[in-house]
Amino acid sequence: MNNSGEVDPMIPGKKIMAIFGFCDIRNFTDATEVLQEEVMVFVNEIAELVHSTVNHFSGAANKNIGDAFLLVWKFQPDDVETSEDGNTLTLKNTRSVQ
């Protein structure tokens, strides 16, 4: 974006190494009908579990969209090996997290 807040499509982008995940609350419509006013308490409890678990494994819950969560794990280019075809990433220094 430029200073006026408009998008300038000519500004070059930036390549990042990341894994994106999508988490959806199963049977959310049914839960909404049963829980009614308490549905936000339910969603917030699940959000706490999702956010804390993803954070524990060095990721970030990027966006909450109703009954779904967009999750992201970013990596530095030096930490990743890319296959010759560019479709597979492997972490150089993998570690076990318990």
Short mmCIF file of C-alpha atoms in Angstrom, two decimals:
data_model
loop_
_atom_site.label_atom_id
_atom_site.label_comp_id
_atom_site.label_asym_id
_atom_site.label_seq_id
_atom_site.Cartn_x
_atom_site.Cartn_y
_atom_site.Cartn_z
CA MET A 1 0.00 0.00 0.00
CA ASN A 2 1.11 3.55 -0.58
CA ASN A 3 0.72 6.47 1.83
CA SER A 4 -2.83 7.22 0.65
CA GLY A 5 -3.94 3.70 1.60
CA GLU A 6 -4.38 2.52 -1.98
CA VAL A 7 -2.89 -0.72 -3.25
CA ASP A 8 -0.08 -0.33 -5.75
CA PRO A 9 0.16 -3.59 -7.76
CA MET A 10 3.58 -2.58 -9.13
CA ILE A 11 5.33 -2.88 -5.76
CA PRO A 12 7.27 -6.16 -5.83
CA GLY A 13 6.09 -8.91 -3.50
CA LYS A 14 8.12 -10.80 -0.95
CA LYS A 15 8.52 -14.58 -0.93
CA ILE A 16 8.12 -16.30 2.44
CA MET A 17 8.54 -19.90 3.54
CA ALA A 18 5.49 -20.98 5.50
CA ILE A 19 3.00 -23.71 6.20
CA PHE A 20 -0.65 -22.67 6.25
CA GLY A 21 -3.31 -24.72 8.00
CA PHE A 22 -7.04 -24.38 8.29
CA CYS A 23 -9.01 -25.63 11.31
CA ASP A 24 -12.79 -25.80 11.23
CA ILE A 25 -15.20 -26.59 14.11
CA ARG A 26 -17.05 -29.73 13.09
CA ASN A 27 -20.89 -29.63 13.18
CA PHE A 28 -20.85 -25.95 14.11
CA THR A 29 -24.40 -25.34 12.82
CA ASP A 30 -25.75 -28.09 15.07
CA ALA A 31 -23.80 -26.74 18.04
CA THR A 32 -25.18 -23.25 17.37
CA GLU A 33 -28.76 -24.53 17.47
CA VAL A 34 -28.18 -26.38 20.74
CA LEU A 35 -26.06 -23.76 22.52
CA GLN A 36 -27.86 -20.65 21.24
CA GLU A 37 -26.62 -17.69 23.33
CA GLU A 38 -23.75 -19.75 24.76
CA VAL A 39 -22.24 -20.45 21.34
CA MET A 40 -19.62 -17.69 21.73
CA VAL A 41 -18.43 -19.21 25.01
CA PHE A 42 -18.00 -22.52 23.13
CA VAL A 43 -16.13 -20.84 20.24
CA ASN A 44 -13.87 -18.93 22.64
CA GLU A 45 -13.00 -22.12 24.53
CA ILE A 46 -12.04 -23.86 21.28
CA ALA A 47 -10.13 -20.75 20.17
CA GLU A 48 -8.10 -20.88 23.40
CA LEU A 49 -7.17 -24.51 22.71
CA VAL A 50 -6.29 -23.85 19.06
CA HIS A 51 -4.29 -20.68 19.75
CA SER A 52 -2.34 -22.14 22.68
CA THR A 53 -1.54 -25.40 20.87
CA VAL A 54 -0.41 -23.68 17.66
CA ASN A 55 1.62 -21.18 19.71
CA HIS A 56 3.26 -24.04 21.64
CA PHE A 57 4.47 -25.48 18.32
CA SER A 58 5.92 -22.11 17.18
CA GLY A 59 3.03 -21.13 14.92
CA ALA A 60 0.42 -18.42 14.96
CA ALA A 61 -3.34 -18.45 14.70
CA ASN A 62 -3.48 -15.79 12.00
CA LYS A 63 -7.21 -15.24 11.67
CA ASN A 64 -10.46 -16.37 13.27
CA ILE A 65 -13.34 -16.58 10.79
CA GLY A 66 -16.51 -17.57 12.62
CA ASP A 67 -16.12 -21.30 13.16
CA ALA A 68 -12.71 -21.55 11.46
CA PHE A 69 -9.09 -20.61 12.14
CA LEU A 70 -6.27 -19.84 9.72
CA LEU A 71 -2.98 -21.11 11.14
CA VAL A 72 0.55 -20.19 10.00
CA TRP A 73 4.05 -21.45 10.65
CA LYS A 74 6.71 -19.18 9.11
CA PHE A 75 10.31 -20.22 8.51
CA GLN A 76 13.49 -18.34 7.68
CA PRO A 77 14.85 -19.21 4.19
CA ASP A 78 18.08 -20.48 5.80
CA ASP A 79 16.08 -23.03 7.85
CA VAL A 80 14.46 -24.66 4.82
CA GLU A 81 15.69 -26.85 1.98
CA THR A 82 13.61 -26.70 -1.20
CA SER A 83 13.31 -29.64 -3.60
CA GLU A 84 14.50 -29.23 -7.19
CA ASP A 85 10.92 -28.83 -8.45
CA GLY A 86 10.21 -26.27 -5.71
CA ASN A 87 7.16 -28.17 -4.42
CA THR A 88 8.62 -29.71 -1.25
CA LEU A 89 10.15 -27.98 1.76
CA THR A 90 12.21 -29.75 4.40
CA LEU A 91 13.30 -28.19 7.66
CA LYS A 92 17.08 -28.40 8.07
CA ASN A 93 17.13 -28.42 11.87
CA THR A 94 14.07 -30.36 12.93
CA ARG A 95 13.48 -30.75 16.64
CA SER A 96 11.16 -32.86 18.69
CA VAL A 97 8.56 -30.91 20.65
CA GLN A 98 6.75 -32.62 23.51
#
